[in-house]
JSON list of C-alpha atoms in Angstrom, two decimals:
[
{"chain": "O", "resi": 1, "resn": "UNK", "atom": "CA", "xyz": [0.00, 0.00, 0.00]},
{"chain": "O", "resi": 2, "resn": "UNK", "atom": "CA", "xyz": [1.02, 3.38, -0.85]},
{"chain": "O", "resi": 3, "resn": "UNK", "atom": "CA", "xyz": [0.88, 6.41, 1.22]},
{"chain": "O", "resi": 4, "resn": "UNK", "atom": "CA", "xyz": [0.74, 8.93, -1.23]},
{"chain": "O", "resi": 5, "resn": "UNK", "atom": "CA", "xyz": [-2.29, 11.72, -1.51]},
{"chain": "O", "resi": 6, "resn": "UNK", "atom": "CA", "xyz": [-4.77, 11.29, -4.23]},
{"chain": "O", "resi": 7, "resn": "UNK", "atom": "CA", "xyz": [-5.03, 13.96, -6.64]},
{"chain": "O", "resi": 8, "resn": "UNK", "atom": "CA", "xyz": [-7.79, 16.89, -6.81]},
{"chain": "O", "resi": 9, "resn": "UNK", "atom": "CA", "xyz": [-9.77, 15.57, -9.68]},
{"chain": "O", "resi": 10, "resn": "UNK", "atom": "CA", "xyz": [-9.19, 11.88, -9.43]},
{"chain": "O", "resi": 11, "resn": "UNK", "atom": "CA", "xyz": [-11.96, 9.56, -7.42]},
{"chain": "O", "resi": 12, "resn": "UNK", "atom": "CA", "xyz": [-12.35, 10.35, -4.13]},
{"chain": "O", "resi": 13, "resn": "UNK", "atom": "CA", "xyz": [-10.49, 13.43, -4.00]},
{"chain": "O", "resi": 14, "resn": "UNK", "atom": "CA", "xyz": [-13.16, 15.78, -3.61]},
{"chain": "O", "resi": 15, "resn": "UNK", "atom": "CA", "xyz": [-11.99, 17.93, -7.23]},
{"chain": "O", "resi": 16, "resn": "UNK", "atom": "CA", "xyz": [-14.38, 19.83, -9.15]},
{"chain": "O", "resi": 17, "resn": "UNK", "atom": "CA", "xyz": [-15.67, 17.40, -12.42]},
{"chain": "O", "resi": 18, "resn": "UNK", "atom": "CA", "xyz": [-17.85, 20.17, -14.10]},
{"chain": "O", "resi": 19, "resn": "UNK", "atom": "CA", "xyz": [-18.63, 23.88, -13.74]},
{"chain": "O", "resi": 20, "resn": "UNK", "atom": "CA", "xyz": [-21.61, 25.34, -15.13]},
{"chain": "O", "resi": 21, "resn": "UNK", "atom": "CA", "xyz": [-20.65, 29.37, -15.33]},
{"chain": "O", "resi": 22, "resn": "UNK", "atom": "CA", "xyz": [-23.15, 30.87, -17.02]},
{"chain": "O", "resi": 23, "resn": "UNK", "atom": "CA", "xyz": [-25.70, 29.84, -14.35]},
{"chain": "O", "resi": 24, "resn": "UNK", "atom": "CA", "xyz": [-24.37, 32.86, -12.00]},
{"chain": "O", "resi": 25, "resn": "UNK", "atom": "CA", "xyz": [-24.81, 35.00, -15.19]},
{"chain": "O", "resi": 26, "resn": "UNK", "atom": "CA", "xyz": [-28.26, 33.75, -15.48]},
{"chain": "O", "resi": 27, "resn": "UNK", "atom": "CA", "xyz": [-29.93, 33.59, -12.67]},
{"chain": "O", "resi": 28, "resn": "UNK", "atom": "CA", "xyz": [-30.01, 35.18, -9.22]},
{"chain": "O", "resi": 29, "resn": "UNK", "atom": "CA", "xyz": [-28.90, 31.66, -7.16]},
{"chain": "O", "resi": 30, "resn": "UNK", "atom": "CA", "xyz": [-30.54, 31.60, -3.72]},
{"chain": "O", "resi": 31, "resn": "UNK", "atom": "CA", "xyz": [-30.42, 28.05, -2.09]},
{"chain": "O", "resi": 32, "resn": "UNK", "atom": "CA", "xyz": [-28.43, 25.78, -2.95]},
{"chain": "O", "resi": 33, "resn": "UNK", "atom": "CA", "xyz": [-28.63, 21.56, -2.43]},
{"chain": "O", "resi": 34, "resn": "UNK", "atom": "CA", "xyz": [-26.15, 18.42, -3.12]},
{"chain": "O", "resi": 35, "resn": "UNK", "atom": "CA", "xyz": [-27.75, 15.59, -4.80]},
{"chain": "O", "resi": 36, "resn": "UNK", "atom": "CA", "xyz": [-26.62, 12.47, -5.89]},
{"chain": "O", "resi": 37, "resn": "UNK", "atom": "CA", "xyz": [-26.86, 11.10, -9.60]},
{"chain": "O", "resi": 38, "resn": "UNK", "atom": "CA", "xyz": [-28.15, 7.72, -10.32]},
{"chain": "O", "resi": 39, "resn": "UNK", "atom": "CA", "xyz": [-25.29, 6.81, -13.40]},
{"chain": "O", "resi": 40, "resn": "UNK", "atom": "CA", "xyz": [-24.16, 3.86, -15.40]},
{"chain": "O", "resi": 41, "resn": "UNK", "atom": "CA", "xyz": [-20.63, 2.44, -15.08]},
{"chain": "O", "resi": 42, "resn": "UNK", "atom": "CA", "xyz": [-19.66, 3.43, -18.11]},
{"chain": "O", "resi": 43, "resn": "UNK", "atom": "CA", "xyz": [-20.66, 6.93, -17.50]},
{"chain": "O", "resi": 44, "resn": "UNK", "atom": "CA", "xyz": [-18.92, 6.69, -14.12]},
{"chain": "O", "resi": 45, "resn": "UNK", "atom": "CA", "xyz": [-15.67, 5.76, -16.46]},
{"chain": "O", "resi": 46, "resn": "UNK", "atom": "CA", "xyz": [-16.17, 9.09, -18.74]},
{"chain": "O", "resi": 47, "resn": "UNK", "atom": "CA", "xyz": [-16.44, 11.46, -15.99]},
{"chain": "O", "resi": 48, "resn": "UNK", "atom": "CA", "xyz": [-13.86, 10.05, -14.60]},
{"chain": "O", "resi": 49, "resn": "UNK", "atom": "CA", "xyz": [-11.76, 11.16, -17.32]},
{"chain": "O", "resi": 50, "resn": "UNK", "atom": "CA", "xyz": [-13.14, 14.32, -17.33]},
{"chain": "O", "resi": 51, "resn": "UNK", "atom": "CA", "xyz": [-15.92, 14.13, -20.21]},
{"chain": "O", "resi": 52, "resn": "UNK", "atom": "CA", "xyz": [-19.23, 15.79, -18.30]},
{"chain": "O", "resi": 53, "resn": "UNK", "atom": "CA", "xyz": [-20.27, 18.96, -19.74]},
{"chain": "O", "resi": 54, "resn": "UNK", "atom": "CA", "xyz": [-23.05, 20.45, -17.49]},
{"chain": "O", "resi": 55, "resn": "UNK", "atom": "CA", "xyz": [-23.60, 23.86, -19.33]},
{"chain": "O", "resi": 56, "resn": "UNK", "atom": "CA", "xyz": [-26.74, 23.38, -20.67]},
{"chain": "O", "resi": 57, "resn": "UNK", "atom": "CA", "xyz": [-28.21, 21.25, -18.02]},
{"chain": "O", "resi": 58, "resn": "UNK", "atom": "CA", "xyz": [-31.20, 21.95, -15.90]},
{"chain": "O", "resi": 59, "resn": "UNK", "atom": "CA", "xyz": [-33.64, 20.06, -13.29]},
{"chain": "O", "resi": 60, "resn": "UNK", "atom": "CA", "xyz": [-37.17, 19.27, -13.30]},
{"chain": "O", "resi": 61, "resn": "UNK", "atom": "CA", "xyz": [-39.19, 17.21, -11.07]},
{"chain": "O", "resi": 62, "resn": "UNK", "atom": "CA", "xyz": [-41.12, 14.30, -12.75]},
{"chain": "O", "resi": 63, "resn": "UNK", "atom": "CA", "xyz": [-43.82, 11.70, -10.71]},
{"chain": "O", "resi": 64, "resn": "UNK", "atom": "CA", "xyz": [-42.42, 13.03, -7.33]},
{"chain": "O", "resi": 65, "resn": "UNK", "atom": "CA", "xyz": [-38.91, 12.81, -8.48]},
{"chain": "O", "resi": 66, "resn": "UNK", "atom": "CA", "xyz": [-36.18, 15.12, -9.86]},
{"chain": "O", "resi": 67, "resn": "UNK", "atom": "CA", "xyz": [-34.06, 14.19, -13.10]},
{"chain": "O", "resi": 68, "resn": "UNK", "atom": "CA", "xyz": [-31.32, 15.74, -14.76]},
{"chain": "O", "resi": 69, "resn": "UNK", "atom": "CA", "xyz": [-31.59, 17.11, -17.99]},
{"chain": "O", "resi": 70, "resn": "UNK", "atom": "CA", "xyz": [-29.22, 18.16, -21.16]},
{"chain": "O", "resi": 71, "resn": "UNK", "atom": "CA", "xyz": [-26.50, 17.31, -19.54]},
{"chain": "O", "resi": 72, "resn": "UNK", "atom": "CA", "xyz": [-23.77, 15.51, -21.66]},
{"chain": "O", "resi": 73, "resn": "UNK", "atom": "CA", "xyz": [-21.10, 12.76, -20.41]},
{"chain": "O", "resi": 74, "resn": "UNK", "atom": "CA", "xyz": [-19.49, 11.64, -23.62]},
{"chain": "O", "resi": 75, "resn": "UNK", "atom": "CA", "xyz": [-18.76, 7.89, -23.50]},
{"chain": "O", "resi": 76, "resn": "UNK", "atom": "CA", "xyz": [-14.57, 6.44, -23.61]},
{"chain": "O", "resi": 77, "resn": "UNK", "atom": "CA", "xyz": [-14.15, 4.95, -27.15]},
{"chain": "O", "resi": 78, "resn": "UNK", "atom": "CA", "xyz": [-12.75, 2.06, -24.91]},
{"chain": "O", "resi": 79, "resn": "UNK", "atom": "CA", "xyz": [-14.66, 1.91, -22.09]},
{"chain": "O", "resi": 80, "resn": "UNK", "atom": "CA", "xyz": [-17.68, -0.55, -23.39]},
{"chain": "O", "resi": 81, "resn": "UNK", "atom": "CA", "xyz": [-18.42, -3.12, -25.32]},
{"chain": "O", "resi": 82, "resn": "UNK", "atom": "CA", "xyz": [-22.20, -2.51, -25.91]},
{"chain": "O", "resi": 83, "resn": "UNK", "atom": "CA", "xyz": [-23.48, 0.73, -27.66]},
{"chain": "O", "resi": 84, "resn": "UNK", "atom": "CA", "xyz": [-24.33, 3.88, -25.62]},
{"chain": "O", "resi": 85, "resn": "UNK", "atom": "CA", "xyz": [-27.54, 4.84, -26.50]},
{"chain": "O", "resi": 86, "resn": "UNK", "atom": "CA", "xyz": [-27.82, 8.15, -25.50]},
{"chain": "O", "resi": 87, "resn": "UNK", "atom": "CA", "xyz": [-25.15, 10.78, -23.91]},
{"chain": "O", "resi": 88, "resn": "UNK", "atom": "CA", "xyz": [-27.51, 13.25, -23.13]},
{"chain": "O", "resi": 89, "resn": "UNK", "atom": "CA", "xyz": [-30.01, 10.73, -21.96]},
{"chain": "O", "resi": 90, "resn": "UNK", "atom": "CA", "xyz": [-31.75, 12.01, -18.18]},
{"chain": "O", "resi": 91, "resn": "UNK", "atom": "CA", "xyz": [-30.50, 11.07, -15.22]},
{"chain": "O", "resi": 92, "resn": "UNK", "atom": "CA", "xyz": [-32.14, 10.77, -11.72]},
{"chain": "O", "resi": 93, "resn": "UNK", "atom": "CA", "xyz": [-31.11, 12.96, -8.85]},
{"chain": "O", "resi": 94, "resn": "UNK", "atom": "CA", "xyz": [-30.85, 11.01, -5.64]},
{"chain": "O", "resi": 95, "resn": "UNK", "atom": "CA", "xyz": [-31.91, 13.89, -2.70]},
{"chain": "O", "resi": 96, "resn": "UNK", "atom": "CA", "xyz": [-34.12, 12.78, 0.49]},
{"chain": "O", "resi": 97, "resn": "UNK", "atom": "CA", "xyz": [-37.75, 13.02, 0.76]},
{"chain": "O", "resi": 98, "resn": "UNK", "atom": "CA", "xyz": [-38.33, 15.81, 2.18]},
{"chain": "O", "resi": 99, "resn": "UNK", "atom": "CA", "xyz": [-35.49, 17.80, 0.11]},
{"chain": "O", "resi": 100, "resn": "UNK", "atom": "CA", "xyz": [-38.00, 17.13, -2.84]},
{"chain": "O", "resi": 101, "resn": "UNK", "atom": "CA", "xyz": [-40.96, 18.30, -1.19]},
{"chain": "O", "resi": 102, "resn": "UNK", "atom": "CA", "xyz": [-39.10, 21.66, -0.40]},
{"chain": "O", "resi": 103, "resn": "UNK", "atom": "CA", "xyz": [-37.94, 21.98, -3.81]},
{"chain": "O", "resi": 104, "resn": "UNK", "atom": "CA", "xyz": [-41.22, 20.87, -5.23]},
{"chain": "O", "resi": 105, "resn": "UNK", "atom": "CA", "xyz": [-43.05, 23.44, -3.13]},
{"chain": "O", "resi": 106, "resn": "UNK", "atom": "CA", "xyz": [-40.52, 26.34, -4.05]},
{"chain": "O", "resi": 107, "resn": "UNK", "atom": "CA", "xyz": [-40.46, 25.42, -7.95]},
{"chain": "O", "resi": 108, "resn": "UNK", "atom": "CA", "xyz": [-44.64, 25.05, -8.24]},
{"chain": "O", "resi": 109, "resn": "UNK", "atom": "CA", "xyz": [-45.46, 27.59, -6.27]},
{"chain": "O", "resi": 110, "resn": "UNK", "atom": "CA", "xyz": [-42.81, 30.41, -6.77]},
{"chain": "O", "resi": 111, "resn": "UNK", "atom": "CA", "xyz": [-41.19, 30.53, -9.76]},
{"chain": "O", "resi": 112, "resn": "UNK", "atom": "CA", "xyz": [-37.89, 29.09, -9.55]},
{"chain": "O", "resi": 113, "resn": "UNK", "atom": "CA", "xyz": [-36.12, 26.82, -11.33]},
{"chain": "O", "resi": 114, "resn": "UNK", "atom": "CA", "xyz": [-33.70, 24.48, -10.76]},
{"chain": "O", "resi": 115, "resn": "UNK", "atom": "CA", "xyz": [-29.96, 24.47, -12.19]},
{"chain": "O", "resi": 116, "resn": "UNK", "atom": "CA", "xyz": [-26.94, 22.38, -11.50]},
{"chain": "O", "resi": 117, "resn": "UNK", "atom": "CA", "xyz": [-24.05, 24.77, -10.74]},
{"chain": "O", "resi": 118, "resn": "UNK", "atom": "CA", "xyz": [-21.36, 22.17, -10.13]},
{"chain": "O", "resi": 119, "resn": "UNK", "atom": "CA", "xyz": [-20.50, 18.60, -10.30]},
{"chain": "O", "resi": 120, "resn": "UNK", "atom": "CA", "xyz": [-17.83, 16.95, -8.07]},
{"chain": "O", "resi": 121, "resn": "UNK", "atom": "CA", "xyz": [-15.87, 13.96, -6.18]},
{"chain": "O", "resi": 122, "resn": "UNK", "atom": "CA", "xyz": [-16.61, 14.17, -2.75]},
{"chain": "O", "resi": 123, "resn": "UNK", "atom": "CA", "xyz": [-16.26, 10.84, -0.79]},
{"chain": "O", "resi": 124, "resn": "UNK", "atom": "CA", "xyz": [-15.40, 8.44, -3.80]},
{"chain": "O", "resi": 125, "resn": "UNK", "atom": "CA", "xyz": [-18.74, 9.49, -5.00]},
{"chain": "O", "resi": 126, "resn": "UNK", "atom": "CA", "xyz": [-20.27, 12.19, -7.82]},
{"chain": "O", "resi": 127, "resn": "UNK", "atom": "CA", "xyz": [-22.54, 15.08, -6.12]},
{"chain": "O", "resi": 128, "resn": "UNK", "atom": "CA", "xyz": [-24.20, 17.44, -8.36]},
{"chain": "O", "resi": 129, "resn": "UNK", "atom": "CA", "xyz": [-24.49, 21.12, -6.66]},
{"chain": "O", "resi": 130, "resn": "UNK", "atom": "CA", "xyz": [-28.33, 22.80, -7.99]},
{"chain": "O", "resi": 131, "resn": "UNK", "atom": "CA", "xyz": [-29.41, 25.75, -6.78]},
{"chain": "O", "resi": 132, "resn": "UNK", "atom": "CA", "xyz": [-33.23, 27.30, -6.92]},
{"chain": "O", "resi": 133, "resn": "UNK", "atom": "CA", "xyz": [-32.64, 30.31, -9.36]},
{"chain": "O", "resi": 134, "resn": "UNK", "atom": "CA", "xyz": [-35.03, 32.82, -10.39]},
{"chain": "O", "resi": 135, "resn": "UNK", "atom": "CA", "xyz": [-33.64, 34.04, -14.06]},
{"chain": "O", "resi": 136, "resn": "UNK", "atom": "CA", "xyz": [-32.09, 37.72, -14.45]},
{"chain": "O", "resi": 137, "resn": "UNK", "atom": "CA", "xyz": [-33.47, 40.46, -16.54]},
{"chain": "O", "resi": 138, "resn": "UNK", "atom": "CA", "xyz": [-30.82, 42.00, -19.34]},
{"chain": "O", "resi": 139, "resn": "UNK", "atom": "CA", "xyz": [-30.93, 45.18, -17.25]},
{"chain": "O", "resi": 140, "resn": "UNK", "atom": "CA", "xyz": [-29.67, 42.68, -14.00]},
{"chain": "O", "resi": 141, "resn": "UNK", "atom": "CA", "xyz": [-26.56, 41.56, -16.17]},
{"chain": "O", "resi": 142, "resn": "UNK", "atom": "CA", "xyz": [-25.43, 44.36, -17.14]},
{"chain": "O", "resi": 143, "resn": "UNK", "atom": "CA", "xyz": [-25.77, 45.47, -12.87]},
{"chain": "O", "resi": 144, "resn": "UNK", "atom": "CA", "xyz": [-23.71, 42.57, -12.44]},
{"chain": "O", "resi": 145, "resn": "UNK", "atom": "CA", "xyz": [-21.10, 43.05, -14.87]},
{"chain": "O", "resi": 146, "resn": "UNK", "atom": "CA", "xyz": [-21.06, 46.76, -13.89]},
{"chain": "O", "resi": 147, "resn": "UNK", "atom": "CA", "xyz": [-20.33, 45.56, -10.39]},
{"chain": "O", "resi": 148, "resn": "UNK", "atom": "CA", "xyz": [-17.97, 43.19, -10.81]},
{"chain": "O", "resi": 149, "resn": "UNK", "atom": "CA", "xyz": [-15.54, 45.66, -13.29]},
{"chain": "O", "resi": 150, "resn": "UNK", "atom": "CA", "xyz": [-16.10, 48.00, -10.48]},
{"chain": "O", "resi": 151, "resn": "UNK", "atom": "CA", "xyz": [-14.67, 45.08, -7.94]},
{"chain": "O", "resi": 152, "resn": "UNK", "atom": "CA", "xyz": [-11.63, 44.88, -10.20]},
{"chain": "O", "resi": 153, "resn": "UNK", "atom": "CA", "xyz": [-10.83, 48.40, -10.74]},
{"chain": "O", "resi": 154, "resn": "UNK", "atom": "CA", "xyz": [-10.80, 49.00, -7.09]},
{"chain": "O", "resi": 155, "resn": "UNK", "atom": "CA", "xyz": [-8.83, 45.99, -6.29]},
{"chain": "O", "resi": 156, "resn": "UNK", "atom": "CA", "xyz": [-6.17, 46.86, -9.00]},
{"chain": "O", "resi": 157, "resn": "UNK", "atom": "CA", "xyz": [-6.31, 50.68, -7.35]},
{"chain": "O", "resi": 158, "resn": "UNK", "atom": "CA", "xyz": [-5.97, 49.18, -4.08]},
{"chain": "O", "resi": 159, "resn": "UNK", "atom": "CA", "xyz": [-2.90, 47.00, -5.14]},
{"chain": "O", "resi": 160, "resn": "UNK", "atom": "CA", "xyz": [-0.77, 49.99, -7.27]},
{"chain": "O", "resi": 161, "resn": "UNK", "atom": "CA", "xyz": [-1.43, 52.09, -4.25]},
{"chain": "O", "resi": 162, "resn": "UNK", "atom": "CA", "xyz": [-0.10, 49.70, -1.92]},
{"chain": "O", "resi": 163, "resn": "UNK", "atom": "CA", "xyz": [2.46, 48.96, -3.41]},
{"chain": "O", "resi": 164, "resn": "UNK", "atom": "CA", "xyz": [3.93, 52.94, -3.91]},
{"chain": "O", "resi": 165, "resn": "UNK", "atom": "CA", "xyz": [3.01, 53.82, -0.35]}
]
């Protein structure tokens, strides 16, 4: 047995597998949840070597249940012997019962929608971060972007003017 540290990235090591960046651009994020996804072993393989694309993914809940949907985990050339069907083919989320009914209430009721923001290692096993989101107006992005530039410039003020005093 080995001692060394697993990498960031690899299984178990609790790395980032997917980011979906537009969804802060999007939406205004409020809650956030960590599900578990119900996957294949051959899609287990592909993420594994970094093939998930979550970017145009989002959530629904179908029959009492919440599945995945749009997301894409290309399959390894090598990794089966049988034909993949479908790459973009939905995928349950695994959350507890009463997890569901929250969301359920929130989504029904008020608006929101659901959208995975990350997906990740964290225990050996793949978590899927989704957040309720209500979406942005174009006048909201441009706030956004405004504010952030503004974050920047002051930070790069902040640093030349440390830096001479």
């Amino acid at each position: 047995m080995s001692n060394k540290k697993k990498d960031k990235g690899t299984e178990g090591g609790g790395g980032t597998i997917a980011l979906n960046k537009r969804a802060r651009h999007d939406y205004h994020l409020e809650d956030r949840f960590e599900a578990g996804l119900a996957l294949q072993g051959w899609e287990v393989k592909a993420i594994r070597a970094g093939r998930a694309n979550i970017g145009e993914s989002y959530a629904m809940v179908r029959n009492g249940e919440i599945f995945l949907y749009g997301s894409q985990i290309t399959p390894l050339i090598s990794a089966s012997t049988h034909v993949v069907a479908n790459d973009r083919r939905d995928r349950k989320l695994l959350l507890h019962r009463h997890e569901i009914d929250r969301l359920l209430g929130r989504v029904e009721r008020e608006g929101y929608t659901l959208v995975p923001t990350a997906m990740y290692w964290k225990n050996g096993k793949i978590k899927l971060e989704i957040a309720l989101a209500k979406g942005k107006q174009a006048h909201d992005k441009r706030a956004t972007t405004k504010e952030r530039d503004w974050q920047r410039d002051k930070q790069r003020v902040m640093r030349s003017h440390n830096r001479n005093a």
